[in-house]
Amino acid sequence: MSEAPTVDPAIGAEAKLPPRPQLPALALKAAFLVSRRWAGGQLTRRYGRCFTLTVPVFGNAVMISDPALAKQVFTTSPDVLYNIQPNLSRLLGPGSVFALDGTAHRARRKLLTPPFHGKSIKAYEQIVEEETLREVASWPDGVEFPTLEPMMRITLNVILRAIFGADGIELERLRDLIPRWVTLGSRLAVLPSPKGTPARWTPWARLARYRSEYESLVDTLISRATSDPHFEERADVLSLFLRSTYEDGSAMTRGEIGDELLTLLAAGHETTASTLGWAFERISRHPAVLDRLAAEADTDDNTYRQATILEVQRNRTVIDFAGRDVVVPMYELGEWRIPQGFSIMVSLNQLHENSDEFPHPERFDPQRFVDSRPNTFAWVPFGGGTRRCIGAAFANMEMDIVLRTVLRHLTIQPTDAPGEKWHSRGVAFTPKKGGRIVVHRRG
Ligand code: HEM
């Protein structure tokens, strides 16, 4: 049953919203606060692939997991649907791509795309391999341990080296500073900010101190890069930003560069590590998959590893939704008319649990992607359309090289332990016990 058509007083047009769960508003909000993923799943089972709800933080929203509607949302012009508010730019700053919409967003995406193209990414493979080898050197033999924390360190170090071009003392300082900043920042991101200058002892003041330390490190990295006699050949993303210009010939400002580097770090570090944590959790529970991966790792082929990565991202989707805000007076979505001010939340994990697209969706089965590539608007761990994750190819390369390196040096012991439960870290969902595995050094 749909909501009764309502007349929008501002424009006199009629809104026609999808069904709204007949549940107490407070109970619904509490369920979302406690477990967004679980609540979204329950509501989809009960109300179908498109329903209306009011959620904490985002307010009035329509949640969808119908592939045709998802495709429509993802391909709608960014002048009609803006990025959902609030988003990470509250924390990252106005120079972050998350903060931009319409023309400004298009211009920034043009500038951001080249460093993340397949060819540019190839240059970073060696960094990923080195960081993985450094980490696995200290893994215990025959003793169970969680992979998530090592994966967090690998992905952080890879981004600091490949993207910031950091080395030496700056690399050390950023390695220490960024995890503290991200942990505190994610906690404060969901709280209202204080008005005016925060008192010295408050967490907001601490966050501001981290930020100014970060800015001075970026200044050092910029002067080091620009005074490098090989500046023109440098492949790190910071140098690529410094060398690039918008279509009108202007360069990125210093503020934009600082905010954008932090954005790449915040968006790329935890997401990739969480997916890798799940990859170890999944493959250790599927001995036949593990055997095939181990055999393939000794060759130059990566067909099965790629299929496995696609399936991990489908079966254990770490970002549960991509959101847009309606900024035109009325947005026609399929048979519905959604008024300005509503958010549209595309449920990525529910799209992945659709048995019409993925037979037996609960099964972890990389074979489903061996001979066929997934449908662009059904397999969406990286979101879609004009805001699709800019680091998708980078993340894929990183996961491929990490898995290859681990499998070449270690044997992962299969287990019949039950699958790990989901744990929300705020933005990403990780395996609750950290993706625990047992490994043995290969002789
Ligand atoms: C497995 C790893 C990753 C996952 C699952 C992931 C997922 C996502 C998702 C779901 C979005 C939102 C897309 C949308 O709204 O339609 C996004 C956006 C974004 N991601 Fe990723 N991401 C990953 C890795 C990375 C990496 C490695 C980087 C960069 C180094 C990165 C940079 C970004 C940026 C800059 C955006 C914002 C794009 C925009 O607003 O135009 N991500 N990502």
XYZ file of C-alpha atoms and ligand atoms in Angstrom:
486
model
C 0.000 0.000 0.000
C 1.400 3.437 -0.935
C 1.101 6.583 1.107
C -1.906 8.682 0.122
C -0.732 11.147 -2.551
C 0.205 14.355 -0.758
C 0.118 17.842 -2.180
C 3.367 19.732 -1.909
C 2.264 23.214 -0.807
C 5.337 24.868 -2.307
C 4.627 23.797 -5.880
C 1.201 22.248 -5.805
C 2.513 19.031 -7.312
C 1.575 15.692 -5.837
C 4.077 13.474 -4.129
C 3.498 9.747 -4.356
C 5.632 7.891 -1.870
C 6.238 4.136 -1.636
C 4.746 2.219 1.355
C 5.757 3.344 4.813
C 6.218 0.607 7.456
C 3.371 0.747 9.980
C 5.737 0.704 12.929
C 6.201 3.156 15.815
C 8.580 5.868 14.562
C 10.714 5.625 17.683
C 11.128 1.844 17.407
C 12.162 2.193 13.765
C 14.744 4.880 14.568
C 16.094 2.817 17.476
C 16.389 -0.264 15.225
C 18.364 1.805 12.698
C 20.658 3.189 15.362
C 21.360 -0.247 16.828
C 21.756 -2.047 13.495
C 21.148 -0.219 10.247
C 21.995 -3.244 8.144
C 19.738 -5.647 10.015
C 16.825 -3.163 10.110
C 17.124 -2.502 6.358
C 17.053 -6.269 5.687
C 13.991 -6.880 7.868
C 12.096 -4.000 6.236
C 12.989 -5.160 2.713
C 11.692 -8.657 3.463
C 8.458 -7.203 4.884
C 7.820 -4.203 2.591
C 9.654 -5.041 -0.621
C 12.384 -3.340 -2.587
C 11.138 0.243 -2.220
C 9.689 1.819 0.931
C 9.540 5.138 2.775
C 10.930 5.705 6.248
C 12.312 8.336 8.599
C 15.779 7.487 9.864
C 18.169 9.035 12.366
C 20.728 11.460 10.871
C 19.202 11.538 7.334
C 15.522 12.156 8.160
C 12.872 11.399 5.505
C 14.096 8.809 3.059
C 13.104 6.231 0.485
C 15.102 3.016 0.654
C 15.450 1.032 -2.567
C 16.996 -2.266 -3.608
C 15.252 -2.835 -6.917
C 17.899 -3.043 -9.688
C 15.831 -0.960 -12.164
C 15.261 1.809 -9.603
C 18.910 1.663 -8.487
C 19.967 2.088 -12.104
C 17.670 5.078 -12.470
C 19.057 6.756 -9.332
C 22.674 6.103 -10.270
C 22.225 7.453 -13.796
C 20.218 10.543 -12.852
C 22.020 13.832 -13.433
C 24.012 15.083 -10.422
C 22.143 18.380 -10.889
C 18.930 16.610 -9.868
C 20.219 14.307 -7.130
C 22.978 15.667 -4.883
C 25.182 13.670 -2.569
C 23.349 12.669 0.602
C 23.693 15.085 3.531
C 25.271 14.850 6.002
C 28.223 12.979 4.530
C 31.923 12.597 5.303
C 32.715 16.087 3.962
C 31.559 17.482 7.318
C 34.771 16.060 8.645
C 37.022 16.192 5.592
C 36.341 19.795 4.629
C 34.696 21.781 1.807
C 37.532 20.869 -0.608
C 36.540 17.175 -0.515
C 34.801 15.617 -3.554
C 32.117 14.417 -1.110
C 31.156 18.090 -0.579
C 30.737 18.871 -4.284
C 27.698 18.562 -6.531
C 26.679 19.557 -10.062
C 29.325 21.339 -12.153
C 31.932 21.537 -9.379
C 31.635 17.790 -8.815
C 32.003 17.027 -12.531
C 35.100 19.228 -12.780
C 36.742 17.609 -9.760
C 35.969 14.074 -10.966
C 37.704 14.861 -14.270
C 40.768 15.861 -12.339
C 40.660 12.904 -9.954
C 40.127 10.219 -12.572
C 43.546 9.968 -14.322
C 45.542 8.905 -11.231
C 43.054 6.084 -10.663
C 43.075 4.651 -14.175
C 44.334 1.124 -14.765
C 47.666 2.262 -16.238
C 48.531 4.661 -13.400
C 47.581 2.028 -10.854
C 50.040 -0.525 -12.197
C 52.812 1.671 -10.787
C 51.554 1.036 -7.241
C 51.589 -2.773 -7.342
C 55.106 -2.978 -5.985
C 54.234 -0.823 -2.975
C 51.329 -3.153 -2.147
C 53.525 -6.225 -2.406
C 56.237 -4.692 -0.211
C 53.768 -3.634 2.469
C 52.125 -7.083 2.474
C 55.463 -8.884 2.775
C 56.464 -6.605 5.653
C 53.250 -7.441 7.482
C 53.147 -11.218 6.877
C 56.741 -11.555 8.106
C 55.458 -11.283 11.681
C 52.348 -13.489 11.349
C 52.424 -16.438 13.776
C 52.717 -19.989 12.423
C 49.894 -22.338 13.466
C 48.208 -19.877 15.852
C 44.880 -18.234 15.106
C 44.993 -14.441 14.709
C 42.743 -11.687 13.298
C 43.634 -10.405 9.826
C 41.686 -7.149 10.020
C 44.293 -5.116 11.937
C 47.186 -6.178 9.660
C 44.989 -5.346 6.648
C 44.287 -1.886 8.138
C 48.046 -1.287 8.461
C 48.722 -2.481 4.907
C 46.007 -0.305 3.336
C 47.021 2.729 5.406
C 50.681 2.393 4.449
C 49.831 1.794 0.788
C 47.735 4.963 0.630
C 50.333 7.029 2.490
C 53.035 5.935 0.073
C 51.105 5.717 -3.217
C 48.831 8.686 -2.705
C 50.660 11.067 -0.384
C 54.075 10.091 -1.703
C 55.126 10.037 1.952
C 58.425 8.601 3.065
C 60.808 8.841 6.026
C 59.806 10.955 9.009
C 56.575 12.292 7.417
C 55.442 8.731 6.663
C 56.070 7.805 10.327
C 54.207 10.844 11.636
C 51.222 10.345 9.318
C 51.134 6.635 10.191
C 50.764 7.609 13.830
C 48.460 10.590 13.349
C 45.909 9.346 10.786
C 44.492 6.348 12.724
C 43.982 8.613 15.777
C 42.332 11.266 13.622
C 40.069 8.745 11.832
C 38.977 7.028 15.076
C 38.121 10.293 16.829
C 36.656 11.852 13.676
C 34.280 8.928 12.968
C 33.014 9.140 16.541
C 32.437 12.914 16.358
C 30.955 12.750 12.836
C 27.644 11.502 14.222
C 27.425 14.157 16.986
C 26.362 17.802 16.669
C 29.400 20.145 16.488
C 29.774 22.804 19.208
C 29.176 26.437 18.215
C 32.248 28.722 18.096
C 35.766 27.694 19.108
C 35.652 24.476 21.165
C 37.238 24.549 24.660
C 40.817 23.198 24.793
C 39.965 20.003 26.688
C 37.136 18.897 24.376
C 37.498 16.157 21.735
C 36.708 18.782 19.059
C 39.741 20.813 20.107
C 41.825 17.617 19.981
C 40.506 16.915 16.467
C 41.449 20.473 15.432
C 44.999 19.935 16.765
C 45.305 16.683 14.749
C 44.097 18.596 11.717
C 46.680 21.364 12.058
C 49.441 18.776 12.517
C 48.168 17.077 9.334
C 48.165 20.391 7.418
C 51.770 21.110 8.340
C 52.787 17.601 7.187
C 51.011 18.147 3.860
C 52.880 21.482 3.474
C 56.166 19.631 3.968
C 55.179 16.928 1.447
C 54.156 19.565 -1.107
C 57.405 21.520 -0.835
C 59.398 18.287 -0.981
C 57.527 17.147 -4.126
C 57.779 20.488 -5.963
C 61.492 20.870 -5.205
C 62.222 17.293 -6.344
C 64.291 17.471 -9.587
C 62.206 14.474 -10.761
C 58.894 16.169 -9.896
C 57.551 15.740 -13.441
C 58.047 11.955 -13.292
C 56.691 11.421 -9.774
C 53.747 8.968 -9.781
C 52.215 9.694 -6.364
C 48.711 11.179 -6.441
C 49.794 14.339 -4.585
C 52.272 15.128 -7.392
C 49.620 14.325 -10.011
C 47.272 16.775 -8.260
C 49.998 19.432 -8.168
C 50.642 19.043 -11.888
C 47.003 18.931 -13.030
C 44.639 21.761 -13.949
C 40.893 22.168 -14.345
C 39.462 22.774 -17.842
C 39.677 26.558 -17.301
C 43.415 26.212 -16.667
C 43.262 26.850 -12.908
C 45.041 24.545 -10.471
C 43.668 22.846 -7.364
C 44.027 25.143 -4.369
C 46.170 24.155 -1.397
C 42.980 23.724 0.685
C 41.412 21.439 -1.933
C 44.538 19.292 -2.076
C 44.656 18.849 1.712
C 40.962 17.970 1.950
C 41.078 15.651 -1.064
C 44.104 13.664 0.091
C 42.392 13.111 3.412
C 39.247 12.074 1.530
C 41.106 9.422 -0.444
C 42.558 8.116 2.770
C 39.300 8.090 4.715
C 37.356 6.536 1.817
C 39.974 4.026 0.739
C 41.695 2.680 3.802
C 39.078 1.050 6.040
C 36.830 -0.107 3.157
C 39.608 -2.051 1.436
C 40.929 -3.522 4.707
C 37.423 -4.615 5.772
C 36.835 -6.367 2.445
C 40.190 -8.145 2.767
C 39.303 -9.206 6.335
C 36.113 -10.758 4.944
C 38.065 -12.365 2.093
C 40.165 -14.312 4.614
C 37.080 -15.134 6.672
C 35.268 -16.474 3.563
C 38.033 -18.418 1.842
C 39.170 -20.165 5.047
C 35.607 -21.586 5.302
C 35.564 -22.861 1.713
C 38.393 -25.407 1.259
C 37.721 -26.010 -2.442
C 37.948 -22.250 -3.139
C 41.103 -22.061 -1.055
C 42.765 -24.942 -2.946
C 42.014 -23.355 -6.294
C 43.270 -19.955 -5.166
C 46.472 -21.420 -3.751
C 47.224 -23.295 -7.005
C 46.503 -20.229 -9.119
C 48.672 -17.929 -6.983
C 51.782 -19.751 -8.209
C 50.943 -18.784 -11.781
C 50.492 -15.422 -13.534
C 46.750 -16.027 -13.894
C 44.282 -14.244 -11.626
C 40.922 -15.251 -13.147
C 39.733 -17.177 -10.105
C 41.154 -14.626 -7.625
C 39.277 -11.857 -9.433
C 36.049 -13.905 -9.332
C 36.643 -14.491 -5.618
C 37.114 -10.772 -4.938
C 33.871 -9.984 -6.800
C 32.054 -12.629 -4.777
C 33.464 -11.465 -1.423
C 32.252 -7.960 -2.238
C 28.800 -9.299 -3.126
C 28.430 -11.794 -0.298
C 30.004 -9.577 2.386
C 29.289 -5.994 1.266
C 31.137 -3.607 3.577
C 29.308 -0.343 2.694
C 25.583 -0.899 3.106
C 24.149 2.020 1.140
C 24.862 4.872 -1.267
C 22.720 7.959 -0.730
C 21.451 10.896 -2.768
C 19.289 13.910 -1.867
C 16.424 15.146 -4.037
C 17.127 18.823 -4.818
C 14.503 19.402 -7.527
C 10.898 20.093 -6.478
C 9.797 16.567 -7.413
C 11.777 13.521 -8.556
C 10.002 10.777 -10.481
C 11.427 7.432 -9.460
C 9.706 4.585 -11.334
C 6.038 4.906 -10.434
C 6.792 7.154 -7.429
C 7.158 10.918 -7.046
C 9.633 11.861 -4.344
C 9.562 15.443 -3.078
C 12.524 17.771 -2.535
C 14.284 17.249 0.780
C 13.928 13.470 0.788
C 16.992 11.242 0.685
C 17.182 8.141 -1.483
C 19.158 5.335 0.087
C 20.216 2.626 -2.359
C 20.718 -0.501 -0.269
C 23.838 -2.084 -1.720
C 23.763 -5.241 0.365
C 20.075 -5.853 -0.377
C 20.786 -5.543 -4.110
C 23.424 -8.233 -3.608
C 20.964 -10.519 -1.835
C 18.507 -10.512 -4.741
C 17.939 -14.109 -5.877
C 16.681 -12.985 -9.316
C 20.153 -11.613 -10.015
C 22.232 -13.995 -7.913
C 20.780 -17.514 -7.500
C 21.188 -18.747 -3.893
C 22.555 -15.365 -2.837
C 23.478 -16.635 0.631
C 26.041 -19.031 -0.896
C 29.638 -17.911 -1.227
C 30.467 -19.135 -4.720
C 33.171 -17.369 -6.788
C 32.290 -19.670 -9.696
C 29.285 -17.443 -10.454
C 31.734 -14.774 -11.666
C 34.262 -16.979 -13.458
C 32.580 -16.939 -16.851
C 30.376 -13.879 -16.536
C 31.034 -10.353 -15.387
C 28.411 -8.989 -12.997
C 25.642 -6.666 -14.149
C 26.726 -3.029 -13.500
C 23.608 -2.056 -11.570
C 23.119 -5.334 -9.684
C 26.706 -5.741 -8.404
C 27.326 -2.380 -6.734
C 29.774 -2.526 -3.798
C 31.329 0.671 -5.199
C 27.999 2.480 -5.694
C 27.216 3.725 -9.174
C 26.915 6.402 -11.814
C 28.588 9.776 -11.567
C 29.538 9.262 -7.912
C 30.763 5.674 -8.294
C 33.830 5.052 -6.138
C 36.814 6.694 -7.746
C 39.177 4.180 -6.128
C 37.414 1.012 -7.369
C 40.235 -0.085 -9.697
C 42.854 0.870 -7.096
C 41.052 -1.171 -4.406
C 40.714 -4.118 -6.769
C 44.433 -4.062 -7.605
C 45.300 -3.780 -3.908
C 43.089 -6.727 -2.881
C 44.434 -8.820 -5.764
C 48.082 -8.224 -4.863
C 47.552 -8.683 -1.104
C 45.793 -12.023 -1.631
C 48.353 -13.190 -4.190
C 51.262 -12.308 -1.901
C 49.735 -14.012 1.150
C 48.872 -17.156 -0.848
C 52.359 -17.330 -2.373
C 54.064 -17.265 1.024
C 51.620 -18.965 3.365
C 49.156 -21.846 3.451
C 45.828 -20.863 4.972
C 44.318 -23.599 7.128
C 40.670 -24.382 6.282
C 38.164 -24.250 9.123
C 34.603 -25.478 9.686
C 33.924 -22.747 12.263
C 30.656 -20.858 11.684
C 30.907 -17.662 9.655
C 31.801 -14.534 11.630
C 29.007 -12.119 12.448
C 28.800 -8.547 11.169
C 30.275 -5.689 13.145
C 29.593 -2.023 12.364
C 32.570 0.327 12.633
C 30.331 3.292 11.829
C 30.813 3.463 8.082
C 32.164 0.018 7.112
C 30.984 -3.427 8.266
C 33.731 -5.822 9.295
C 33.902 -9.465 10.445
C 33.135 -9.354 14.168
C 36.167 -11.368 15.280
C 38.448 -9.625 12.796
C 38.615 -12.326 10.088
C 40.600 -14.847 12.155
C 42.712 -17.439 10.341
C 45.523 -19.927 10.978
C 48.468 -19.933 8.563
C 51.587 -22.018 7.997
C 54.732 -20.887 6.209
C 55.231 -22.621 2.914
C 58.336 -24.788 2.817
C 36.863 -2.192 -1.305
C 37.129 -0.895 -1.162
C 36.141 0.215 -1.383
C 34.778 0.205 -1.320
C 33.856 -0.972 -0.979
C 34.326 1.551 -1.641
C 33.001 1.935 -1.711
C 32.569 3.197 -2.069
C 31.183 3.598 -2.180
C 29.982 2.686 -1.920
C 31.158 4.891 -2.555
C 29.916 5.758 -2.783
C 29.512 5.660 -4.233
C 28.187 6.284 -4.547
O 27.737 7.189 -3.829
O 27.571 5.859 -5.541
C 32.531 5.342 -2.665
C 32.917 6.637 -3.021
C 34.221 7.062 -3.055
N 35.352 6.291 -2.877
Fe 35.396 4.305 -2.486
N 35.427 2.335 -1.880
C 36.553 1.568 -1.740
C 37.868 1.972 -1.933
C 38.267 3.249 -2.254
C 39.638 3.661 -2.475
C 40.855 2.746 -2.423
C 39.611 5.015 -2.719
C 40.752 5.954 -3.026
C 41.981 5.712 -2.810
C 38.217 5.446 -2.677
C 37.782 6.737 -2.891
C 36.445 7.103 -2.987
C 36.013 8.475 -3.256
C 36.908 9.693 -3.448
C 34.607 8.445 -3.308
C 33.676 9.629 -3.549
C 33.283 9.724 -5.016
C 32.341 10.899 -5.324
O 31.620 11.356 -4.428
O 32.346 11.318 -6.488
N 37.443 4.340 -2.380
N 33.381 4.291 -2.390
